[in-house]
């Protein structure tokens, strides 16, 4: 039972586990999205708070995720141990529809976090505290529909569409943070890559060899003023 | 260096291309450089084949990435580059079908350029577009304007994208490099990225190189 009545939009209050079930299950589904059966993490401990945002509720969850042990000796690092991840999620529940706004995960007992997810937190904590506009998820869904039309996107299933909407929403927040930190005149926002996770974008479009391999040594060019 | 320069206005740069879902930026960066060198030394602008490099440069890893320095060697050893029309881009690796008879351009050598951005600008203005590699931080969401990310977020040590410097100048007193990207013309400023010039932003000065055409 909430410790306080749901009257004050600014107040957050702690939740009992039953109330966390729906948002935590949604966060877990999103965490496991795309994984094969047997490779999915299971929810460990979970605690959370909620605050009212417009017509919805914003859940801030902290949860441990128990990753399955690695069974492939060609892939696993030794010694094989069960890995526990500590995650914080922000899940918006608006009119019964859930949307994952933030996901930061890292191994328990280390400060390392998932690639890129925490990059900005220390710079812009205020962005995580700003209240969300009313009907945020509805507006974001409309923007996402426009994106799909503009870039001719189709997805294989309802689940994938939901997942891409979640990625798109998180990316809009990321673009906003990049914008805030840019010292030039650049504008960041929706591009044809806005429905890709950072990891997908890196894997598909970028070139990791540039930082890993030295390449062939070339002779130095003569400066033009020597010509 | 002159205060500004743009090889696009001088006919040394082909249209923006699209690497598709393939990490072949290294091939586009190198062919763009060779296109410019060939134009400046032989007088003809030809759109050259990246697919030839994906298929026939066995030192590099096609869509999994590659290095411009290796690609220059491959072009030299193969005996040149075919044109885009003769050996068109597929976006995935295929069997090498390069034919020396169809090759339209050759290179004699390749060189590494200075890490000093003023010297890079002087070299560019006199000698042509430059192949560089940068940290692609923020480019997933870049739309227009001059990008100048904070240095800790765009480290020069984490280079992951090869592109082509085609010009430089100032917009409202902000110095920039004009960079030809290979993500199609429906990204950025009609396919171009503008990056702050003068502070080694995103490692733009760390891996500058060019082919040599005599």
Short mmCIF file of C-alpha atoms in Angstrom, two decimals:
data_model
loop_
_atom_site.label_atom_id
_atom_site.label_comp_id
_atom_site.label_asym_id
_atom_site.label_seq_id
_atom_site.Cartn_x
_atom_site.Cartn_y
_atom_site.Cartn_z
CA UNK A 1 0.00 0.00 0.00
CA UNK A 2 1.42 3.40 -0.83
CA UNK A 3 2.70 5.23 2.21
CA UNK A 4 1.09 8.45 1.05
CA UNK A 5 -2.03 9.24 -0.96
CA UNK A 6 -1.53 9.88 -4.70
CA UNK A 7 -2.23 13.58 -4.50
CA UNK A 8 1.09 15.29 -4.80
CA UNK A 9 2.76 15.02 -8.21
CA UNK A 10 6.16 15.88 -6.79
CA UNK A 11 6.14 13.28 -4.05
CA UNK A 12 7.60 9.84 -4.57
CA UNK A 13 6.85 7.00 -2.22
CA UNK A 14 8.12 3.49 -1.65
CA UNK A 15 6.13 0.58 -2.98
CA UNK A 16 5.41 -2.85 -1.66
CA UNK A 17 6.43 -5.79 -3.87
CA UNK A 18 2.95 -6.61 -5.28
CA UNK A 19 2.67 -3.11 -6.69
CA UNK A 20 6.02 -3.51 -8.38
CA UNK A 21 5.06 -6.69 -10.13
CA UNK A 22 3.65 -5.24 -13.35
CA UNK A 23 6.37 -2.61 -14.02
CA UNK A 24 9.12 -5.02 -12.92
CA UNK A 25 7.79 -7.74 -15.21
CA UNK A 26 7.68 -5.27 -18.08
CA UNK A 27 11.26 -4.15 -17.36
CA UNK A 28 12.35 -7.79 -17.25
CA UNK A 29 10.67 -8.49 -20.61
CA UNK A 30 12.46 -5.53 -22.14
CA UNK A 31 15.75 -6.62 -20.56
CA UNK A 32 15.36 -10.07 -22.07
CA UNK A 33 14.06 -8.91 -25.43
CA UNK A 34 15.57 -10.87 -28.30
CA UNK A 35 17.13 -13.55 -26.11
CA UNK A 36 16.48 -17.22 -26.77
CA UNK A 37 14.75 -19.36 -24.16
CA UNK A 38 17.37 -20.61 -21.72
CA UNK A 39 19.41 -17.44 -22.14
CA UNK A 40 17.01 -15.16 -20.31
CA UNK A 41 17.80 -13.52 -17.01
CA UNK A 42 15.45 -13.92 -14.06
CA UNK A 43 14.38 -11.25 -11.65
CA UNK A 44 16.03 -11.31 -8.23
CA UNK A 45 15.34 -8.68 -5.61
CA UNK A 46 13.40 -5.61 -6.58
CA UNK A 47 12.48 -2.39 -4.85
CA UNK A 48 11.04 0.79 -6.16
CA UNK A 49 9.36 4.12 -5.86
CA UNK A 50 6.64 5.76 -7.85
CA UNK A 51 5.64 9.31 -8.59
CA UNK A 52 2.71 10.68 -10.48
CA UNK A 53 3.48 12.16 -13.90
CA UNK A 54 0.64 13.71 -15.84
CA UNK A 55 -1.95 10.98 -16.30
CA UNK A 56 0.48 8.20 -15.52
CA UNK A 57 2.89 6.85 -12.95
CA UNK A 58 6.64 6.82 -13.24
CA UNK A 59 8.22 3.84 -11.52
CA UNK A 60 11.89 3.99 -10.52
CA UNK A 61 13.01 0.44 -9.91
CA UNK A 62 16.18 -1.13 -8.66
CA UNK A 63 16.41 -4.80 -9.42
CA UNK A 64 18.95 -7.56 -9.51
CA UNK A 65 18.97 -9.71 -12.62
CA UNK A 66 20.34 -13.20 -12.38
CA UNK A 67 21.98 -14.04 -15.68
CA UNK A 68 21.98 -17.73 -16.67
CA UNK A 69 25.30 -19.53 -16.35
CA UNK A 70 27.28 -19.82 -19.56
CA UNK A 71 27.21 -23.37 -20.88
CA UNK A 72 29.39 -23.09 -23.95
CA UNK A 73 33.02 -23.79 -23.01
CA UNK A 74 34.21 -22.13 -26.23
CA UNK A 75 32.60 -18.87 -25.25
CA UNK A 76 32.57 -18.78 -21.46
CA UNK A 77 35.18 -17.11 -19.36
CA UNK A 78 36.60 -19.26 -16.59
CA UNK A 79 35.71 -19.78 -13.84
CA UNK A 80 32.07 -20.19 -14.77
CA UNK A 81 30.00 -18.29 -12.25
CA UNK A 82 26.48 -17.09 -12.16
CA UNK A 83 26.46 -13.39 -12.97
CA UNK A 84 24.24 -10.95 -11.16
CA UNK A 85 23.48 -7.57 -12.68
CA UNK A 86 22.19 -4.62 -10.72
CA UNK A 87 19.83 -2.58 -12.84
CA UNK A 88 17.90 0.59 -12.38
CA UNK A 89 14.86 1.10 -14.58
CA UNK A 90 12.40 3.86 -15.14
CA UNK A 91 9.07 2.58 -16.37
CA UNK A 92 6.23 4.87 -17.27
CA UNK A 93 2.75 3.45 -16.83
CA UNK A 94 0.29 5.65 -18.64
CA UNK A 95 -3.28 4.48 -18.98
CA UNK A 96 -2.14 0.91 -18.44
CA UNK A 97 0.49 1.08 -21.16
CA UNK A 98 4.08 0.62 -20.11
CA UNK A 99 7.14 2.26 -21.59
CA UNK A 100 10.77 1.78 -20.58
CA UNK A 101 12.42 5.19 -20.34
CA UNK A 102 15.76 4.27 -18.85
CA UNK A 103 17.82 1.16 -18.24
CA UNK A 104 21.20 1.24 -16.57
CA UNK A 105 22.79 -2.07 -15.68
CA UNK A 106 26.13 -3.14 -14.34
CA UNK A 107 27.63 -6.17 -12.64
CA UNK A 108 27.01 -6.25 -8.91
CA UNK A 109 29.93 -5.05 -6.80
CA UNK A 110 31.64 -3.19 -9.62
CA UNK A 111 31.31 0.32 -10.89
CA UNK A 112 31.42 -0.78 -14.52
CA UNK A 113 28.18 -0.23 -16.33
CA UNK A 114 26.71 -1.41 -19.53
CA UNK A 115 28.38 0.15 -22.59
CA UNK A 116 27.51 3.78 -22.82
CA UNK A 117 24.40 3.79 -20.67
CA UNK A 118 25.85 5.77 -17.80
CA UNK A 119 27.98 8.08 -19.91
CA UNK A 120 25.99 11.20 -19.20
CA UNK A 121 24.55 10.61 -15.77
CA UNK A 122 27.33 12.41 -13.96
CA UNK A 123 27.13 15.37 -16.30
CA UNK A 124 23.41 15.86 -16.42
CA UNK A 125 21.65 14.50 -13.39
CA UNK A 126 19.00 17.16 -13.79
CA UNK A 127 17.70 15.55 -16.94
CA UNK A 128 16.68 12.49 -14.99
CA UNK A 129 14.78 14.59 -12.46
CA UNK A 130 12.84 16.85 -14.75
CA UNK A 131 9.14 16.04 -14.77
CA UNK A 132 7.90 14.37 -17.91
CA UNK A 133 5.28 16.20 -19.92
CA UNK A 134 1.70 15.01 -19.73
CA UNK A 135 0.80 12.24 -22.18
CA UNK A 136 4.49 11.64 -22.79
CA UNK A 137 4.08 8.11 -24.13
CA UNK A 138 1.22 9.12 -26.42
CA UNK A 139 3.27 11.96 -27.88
CA UNK A 140 6.30 9.74 -28.26
CA UNK A 141 4.23 7.07 -30.01
CA UNK A 142 3.03 9.71 -32.48
CA UNK A 143 6.57 10.89 -33.16
CA UNK A 144 7.64 7.27 -33.64
CA UNK A 145 4.83 6.71 -36.16
CA UNK A 146 6.09 9.71 -38.13
CA UNK A 147 9.60 8.28 -37.97
CA UNK A 148 8.37 4.92 -39.31
CA UNK A 149 6.63 6.66 -42.20
CA UNK A 150 9.56 8.97 -43.00
CA UNK A 151 12.11 6.18 -43.05
CA UNK A 152 9.79 3.48 -44.37
CA UNK A 153 10.23 1.20 -41.37
CA UNK A 154 8.29 -2.02 -40.86
CA UNK A 155 8.85 -4.44 -38.01
CA UNK A 156 8.19 -8.14 -37.87
CA UNK A 157 5.85 -8.24 -34.90
CA UNK A 158 3.93 -6.15 -32.40
CA UNK A 159 6.55 -7.04 -29.82
CA UNK A 160 9.37 -5.76 -32.00
CA UNK A 161 7.45 -2.57 -32.72
CA UNK A 162 7.01 -2.07 -28.97
CA UNK A 163 10.71 -2.73 -28.43
CA UNK A 164 11.71 -0.29 -31.18
CA UNK A 165 9.43 2.35 -29.66
CA UNK A 166 11.22 1.84 -26.37
CA UNK A 167 14.64 2.14 -28.06
CA UNK A 168 13.46 5.19 -29.98
CA UNK A 169 12.26 6.87 -26.78
CA UNK A 170 15.53 6.19 -24.99
CA UNK A 171 17.42 7.49 -28.01
CA UNK A 172 15.48 10.74 -27.95
CA UNK A 173 16.61 11.22 -24.36
CA UNK A 174 20.20 10.37 -25.38
CA UNK A 175 20.07 12.83 -28.29
CA UNK A 176 18.80 15.50 -25.91
CA UNK A 177 21.74 14.86 -23.59
CA UNK A 178 24.25 14.92 -26.46
CA UNK A 179 22.68 18.19 -27.59
CA UNK A 180 23.06 19.68 -24.12
CA UNK A 181 26.74 18.72 -24.01
CA UNK A 182 27.72 19.93 -27.48
CA UNK A 183 29.77 23.13 -27.55
CA UNK A 184 29.25 23.78 -31.26
CA UNK A 185 26.18 24.64 -33.27
CA UNK A 186 25.16 21.05 -34.09
CA UNK A 187 21.57 19.93 -33.78
CA UNK A 188 20.85 16.37 -32.72
CA UNK A 189 17.55 14.55 -32.93
CA UNK A 190 15.70 12.04 -35.03
CA UNK A 191 17.72 10.39 -37.77
CA UNK A 192 17.30 7.21 -39.76
CA UNK A 193 19.27 5.44 -37.01
CA UNK A 194 16.95 6.47 -34.17
CA UNK A 195 15.42 3.02 -33.72
CA UNK A 196 18.77 1.29 -33.17
CA UNK A 197 20.36 0.66 -29.81
CA UNK A 198 23.83 2.07 -29.31
CA UNK A 199 25.25 -1.44 -29.53
CA UNK A 200 23.41 -2.23 -32.78
CA UNK A 201 24.57 1.02 -34.34
CA UNK A 202 28.16 0.39 -33.32
CA UNK A 203 28.13 -3.21 -34.54
CA UNK A 204 26.46 -2.54 -37.88
CA UNK A 205 27.81 0.79 -39.03
CA UNK A 206 31.13 1.44 -37.34
CA UNK A 207 34.61 0.05 -37.69
CA UNK A 208 36.21 -1.36 -34.53
CA UNK A 209 39.44 -2.27 -36.33
CA UNK A 210 40.44 1.39 -36.49
CA UNK A 211 41.29 1.43 -32.79
CA UNK A 212 42.43 -2.17 -32.46
CA UNK A 213 44.98 -2.61 -35.21
CA UNK A 214 47.97 -0.41 -35.99
CA UNK A 215 47.84 -0.88 -39.76
CA UNK A 216 50.68 -0.56 -42.19
CA UNK A 217 53.18 2.17 -41.45
CA UNK A 218 53.23 4.76 -44.22
CA UNK A 219 55.88 7.32 -45.00
CA UNK A 220 55.18 10.88 -43.88
CA UNK A 221 53.96 13.29 -46.53
CA UNK A 222 56.11 16.28 -47.27
CA UNK A 223 54.51 19.44 -45.85
CA UNK A 224 53.13 21.56 -48.66
CA UNK A 225 55.37 24.52 -47.82
CA UNK A 226 58.37 22.30 -48.60
CA UNK A 227 57.21 21.70 -52.14
CA UNK B 1 46.42 27.59 -45.65
CA UNK B 2 43.77 29.74 -47.29
CA UNK B 3 41.00 30.77 -44.83
CA UNK B 4 38.53 28.37 -46.45
CA UNK B 5 38.48 25.66 -49.06
CA UNK B 6 35.87 23.34 -50.53
CA UNK B 7 36.77 20.65 -53.07
CA UNK B 8 33.07 20.07 -53.80
CA UNK B 9 32.96 23.44 -55.54
CA UNK B 10 35.92 22.46 -57.69
CA UNK B 11 34.47 19.20 -58.95
CA UNK B 12 36.80 16.88 -57.05
CA UNK B 13 34.15 15.05 -55.02
CA UNK B 14 31.61 12.47 -56.21
CA UNK B 15 28.06 12.20 -54.89
CA UNK B 16 27.47 10.99 -51.33
CA UNK B 17 27.28 7.19 -51.19
CA UNK B 18 25.60 4.83 -48.73
CA UNK B 19 27.50 1.97 -47.13
CA UNK B 20 24.24 0.33 -46.01
CA UNK B 21 24.26 -2.09 -43.10
CA UNK B 22 27.97 -2.80 -43.42
CA UNK B 23 31.02 -1.45 -41.59
CA UNK B 24 32.79 -0.53 -44.81
CA UNK B 25 33.44 3.15 -44.06
CA UNK B 26 37.19 2.52 -44.53
CA UNK B 27 36.60 1.59 -48.19
CA UNK B 28 34.48 4.70 -48.85
CA UNK B 29 37.05 6.93 -47.17
CA UNK B 30 39.85 5.55 -49.33
CA UNK B 31 37.97 5.55 -52.64
CA UNK B 32 36.90 9.14 -51.93
CA UNK B 33 40.52 10.10 -51.45
CA UNK B 34 41.64 8.29 -54.61
CA UNK B 35 38.79 9.90 -56.57
CA UNK B 36 40.14 13.29 -55.52
CA UNK B 37 43.78 12.44 -56.20
CA UNK B 38 42.91 11.08 -59.65
CA UNK B 39 40.87 14.18 -60.46
CA UNK B 40 43.66 16.53 -59.39
CA UNK B 41 46.43 14.63 -61.12
CA UNK B 42 44.68 13.24 -64.19
CA UNK B 43 41.81 15.69 -64.67
CA UNK B 44 38.86 13.26 -64.59
CA UNK B 45 36.43 12.66 -61.75
CA UNK B 46 35.49 8.98 -61.64
CA UNK B 47 33.27 7.30 -59.04
CA UNK B 48 35.33 4.34 -57.86
CA UNK B 49 34.47 0.90 -56.53
CA UNK B 50 34.29 0.16 -52.80
CA UNK B 51 33.03 -3.35 -53.51
CA UNK B 52 36.37 -4.20 -55.11
CA UNK B 53 38.02 -3.43 -51.76
CA UNK B 54 35.43 -5.40 -49.78
CA UNK B 55 35.96 -8.45 -51.99
CA UNK B 56 39.65 -8.30 -52.90
CA UNK B 57 41.48 -6.57 -50.03
CA UNK B 58 42.15 -9.69 -48.00
CA UNK B 59 44.04 -7.86 -45.24
CA UNK B 60 40.91 -5.99 -44.24
CA UNK B 61 37.65 -7.48 -43.07
CA UNK B 62 35.03 -6.08 -45.47
CA UNK B 63 31.87 -5.24 -43.48
CA UNK B 64 33.59 -5.99 -40.18
CA UNK B 65 35.97 -3.10 -40.69
CA UNK B 66 39.29 -2.22 -42.22
CA UNK B 67 42.15 0.23 -42.27
CA UNK B 68 42.87 2.84 -44.95
CA UNK B 69 46.59 2.04 -44.81
CA UNK B 70 45.89 -1.57 -45.79
CA UNK B 71 43.44 -0.52 -48.47
CA UNK B 72 46.05 1.64 -50.25
CA UNK B 73 48.38 -1.36 -50.34
CA UNK B 74 45.61 -3.55 -51.72
CA UNK B 75 44.83 -1.05 -54.49
CA UNK B 76 48.50 -0.84 -55.39
CA UNK B 77 48.99 -4.62 -55.36
CA UNK B 78 45.79 -5.39 -57.25
CA UNK B 79 46.72 -2.95 -59.98
CA UNK B 80 44.14 -0.22 -59.50
CA UNK B 81 40.48 0.43 -58.90
CA UNK B 82 37.53 -0.25 -61.15
CA UNK B 83 34.71 2.26 -61.40
CA UNK B 84 31.47 2.11 -59.43
CA UNK B 85 29.60 1.24 -62.63
CA UNK B 86 31.88 -1.67 -63.49
CA UNK B 87 32.11 -3.13 -59.98
CA UNK B 88 29.05 -1.87 -58.13
CA UNK B 89 28.46 -1.79 -54.39
CA UNK B 90 26.49 -4.67 -52.85
CA UNK B 91 27.02 -4.01 -49.13
CA UNK B 92 28.22 -7.52 -48.34
CA UNK B 93 31.35 -9.42 -49.22
CA UNK B 94 31.44 -11.48 -52.42
CA UNK B 95 34.03 -13.38 -54.40
CA UNK B 96 36.69 -11.06 -55.78
CA UNK B 97 36.02 -10.37 -59.44
CA UNK B 98 38.54 -7.60 -60.05
CA UNK B 99 39.87 -7.37 -63.57
CA UNK B 100 43.07 -5.44 -64.24
CA UNK B 101 41.76 -4.72 -67.74
CA UNK B 102 38.75 -2.90 -66.29
CA UNK B 103 40.80 -0.88 -63.76
CA UNK B 104 40.51 2.81 -64.55
CA UNK B 105 42.78 4.35 -61.94
CA UNK B 106 46.00 3.39 -60.20
CA UNK B 107 47.95 4.74 -57.26
CA UNK B 108 51.71 4.88 -56.83
CA UNK B 109 51.97 5.09 -53.06
CA UNK B 110 50.29 6.37 -49.93
CA UNK B 111 51.39 8.80 -47.24
CA UNK B 112 50.57 9.67 -43.67
CA UNK B 113 49.79 13.32 -43.04
CA UNK B 114 50.68 15.68 -40.23
CA UNK B 115 48.59 15.68 -37.04
CA UNK B 116 48.70 19.47 -36.98
CA UNK B 117 45.32 20.69 -38.21
CA UNK B 118 46.74 23.85 -39.78
CA UNK B 119 49.14 21.71 -41.79
CA UNK B 120 46.30 19.35 -42.66
CA UNK B 121 44.30 22.31 -43.96
CA UNK B 122 47.24 23.57 -46.00
CA UNK B 123 47.79 20.09 -47.43
CA UNK B 124 44.08 19.69 -48.25
CA UNK B 125 43.87 23.02 -50.07
CA UNK B 126 46.84 22.22 -52.20
CA UNK B 127 46.68 18.45 -52.65
CA UNK B 128 43.06 17.32 -52.31
CA UNK B 129 40.57 15.58 -49.97
CA UNK B 130 42.06 13.64 -47.06
CA UNK B 131 41.10 10.25 -45.64
CA UNK B 132 40.68 10.52 -41.86
CA UNK B 133 39.23 8.44 -39.06
CA UNK B 134 37.22 9.84 -36.15
CA UNK B 135 35.34 8.90 -33.03
CA UNK B 136 31.72 8.77 -34.21
CA UNK B 137 30.25 9.90 -30.88
CA UNK B 138 26.87 11.56 -31.41
CA UNK B 139 26.78 10.92 -35.13
CA UNK B 140 23.87 8.47 -34.73
CA UNK B 141 21.69 11.51 -33.96
CA UNK B 142 23.50 14.29 -35.85
CA UNK B 143 21.27 16.42 -38.08
CA UNK B 144 23.14 19.60 -38.97
CA UNK B 145 25.50 22.30 -37.72
CA UNK B 146 29.06 22.12 -36.41
CA UNK B 147 29.54 19.32 -33.91
CA UNK B 148 31.89 20.00 -31.02
CA UNK B 149 31.43 17.31 -28.38
CA UNK B 150 33.19 17.50 -25.03
CA UNK B 151 36.57 15.83 -25.28
CA UNK B 152 35.92 13.14 -22.62
CA UNK B 153 32.86 12.04 -24.55
CA UNK B 154 34.60 11.96 -27.93
CA UNK B 155 38.02 10.63 -27.11
CA UNK B 156 40.69 10.67 -29.84
CA UNK B 157 41.72 7.23 -28.60
CA UNK B 158 38.42 5.59 -29.49
CA UNK B 159 38.43 5.95 -33.24
CA UNK B 160 35.70 3.96 -34.96
CA UNK B 161 34.70 5.60 -38.24
CA UNK B 162 36.59 6.51 -41.42
CA UNK B 163 35.45 9.50 -43.47
CA UNK B 164 36.76 12.05 -45.97
CA UNK B 165 37.76 15.67 -45.34
CA UNK B 166 36.70 17.65 -48.40
CA UNK B 167 36.98 21.20 -47.12
CA UNK B 168 37.18 23.58 -44.24
CA UNK B 169 36.12 27.10 -43.29
CA UNK B 170 34.29 29.13 -40.65
CA UNK B 171 30.59 29.56 -39.95
CA UNK B 172 29.89 32.53 -37.71
CA UNK B 173 33.48 32.43 -36.50
CA UNK B 174 33.30 28.72 -35.68
CA UNK B 175 36.01 26.84 -37.59
CA UNK B 176 34.92 23.56 -39.14
CA UNK B 177 35.95 20.62 -41.25
CA UNK B 178 33.48 19.62 -44.01
CA UNK B 179 33.37 15.85 -43.89
CA UNK B 180 31.93 13.55 -46.52
CA UNK B 181 30.26 10.60 -44.81
CA UNK B 182 29.03 7.36 -46.37
CA UNK B 183 25.59 7.02 -44.75
CA UNK B 184 23.60 8.36 -47.69
CA UNK B 185 22.40 11.85 -48.46
CA UNK B 186 19.39 11.45 -46.11
CA UNK B 187 21.69 11.76 -43.08
CA UNK B 188 23.33 14.94 -41.73
CA UNK B 189 23.64 17.95 -44.05
CA UNK B 190 22.87 16.11 -47.29
CA UNK B 191 25.27 13.39 -46.26
CA UNK B 192 27.93 15.69 -44.82
CA UNK B 193 29.09 16.11 -41.24
CA UNK B 194 30.59 19.35 -39.93
CA UNK B 195 33.08 19.01 -37.10
CA UNK B 196 34.87 21.66 -35.07
CA UNK B 197 38.38 22.34 -36.41
CA UNK B 198 41.47 23.20 -34.41
CA UNK B 199 41.30 21.17 -31.22
CA UNK B 200 41.69 17.63 -32.52
CA UNK B 201 37.97 17.11 -31.92
CA UNK B 202 37.01 13.42 -31.94
CA UNK B 203 40.51 12.49 -33.10
CA UNK B 204 40.08 14.00 -36.57
CA UNK B 205 43.83 14.61 -36.77
CA UNK B 206 45.03 11.19 -35.61
CA UNK B 207 44.83 9.09 -38.75
CA UNK B 208 45.04 11.39 -41.78
CA UNK B 209 46.36 9.84 -44.97
CA UNK B 210 46.25 10.01 -48.72
CA UNK B 211 47.07 8.01 -51.78
CA UNK B 212 49.76 9.33 -54.11
CA UNK B 213 49.05 9.46 -57.83
CA UNK B 214 51.90 10.55 -60.09
#
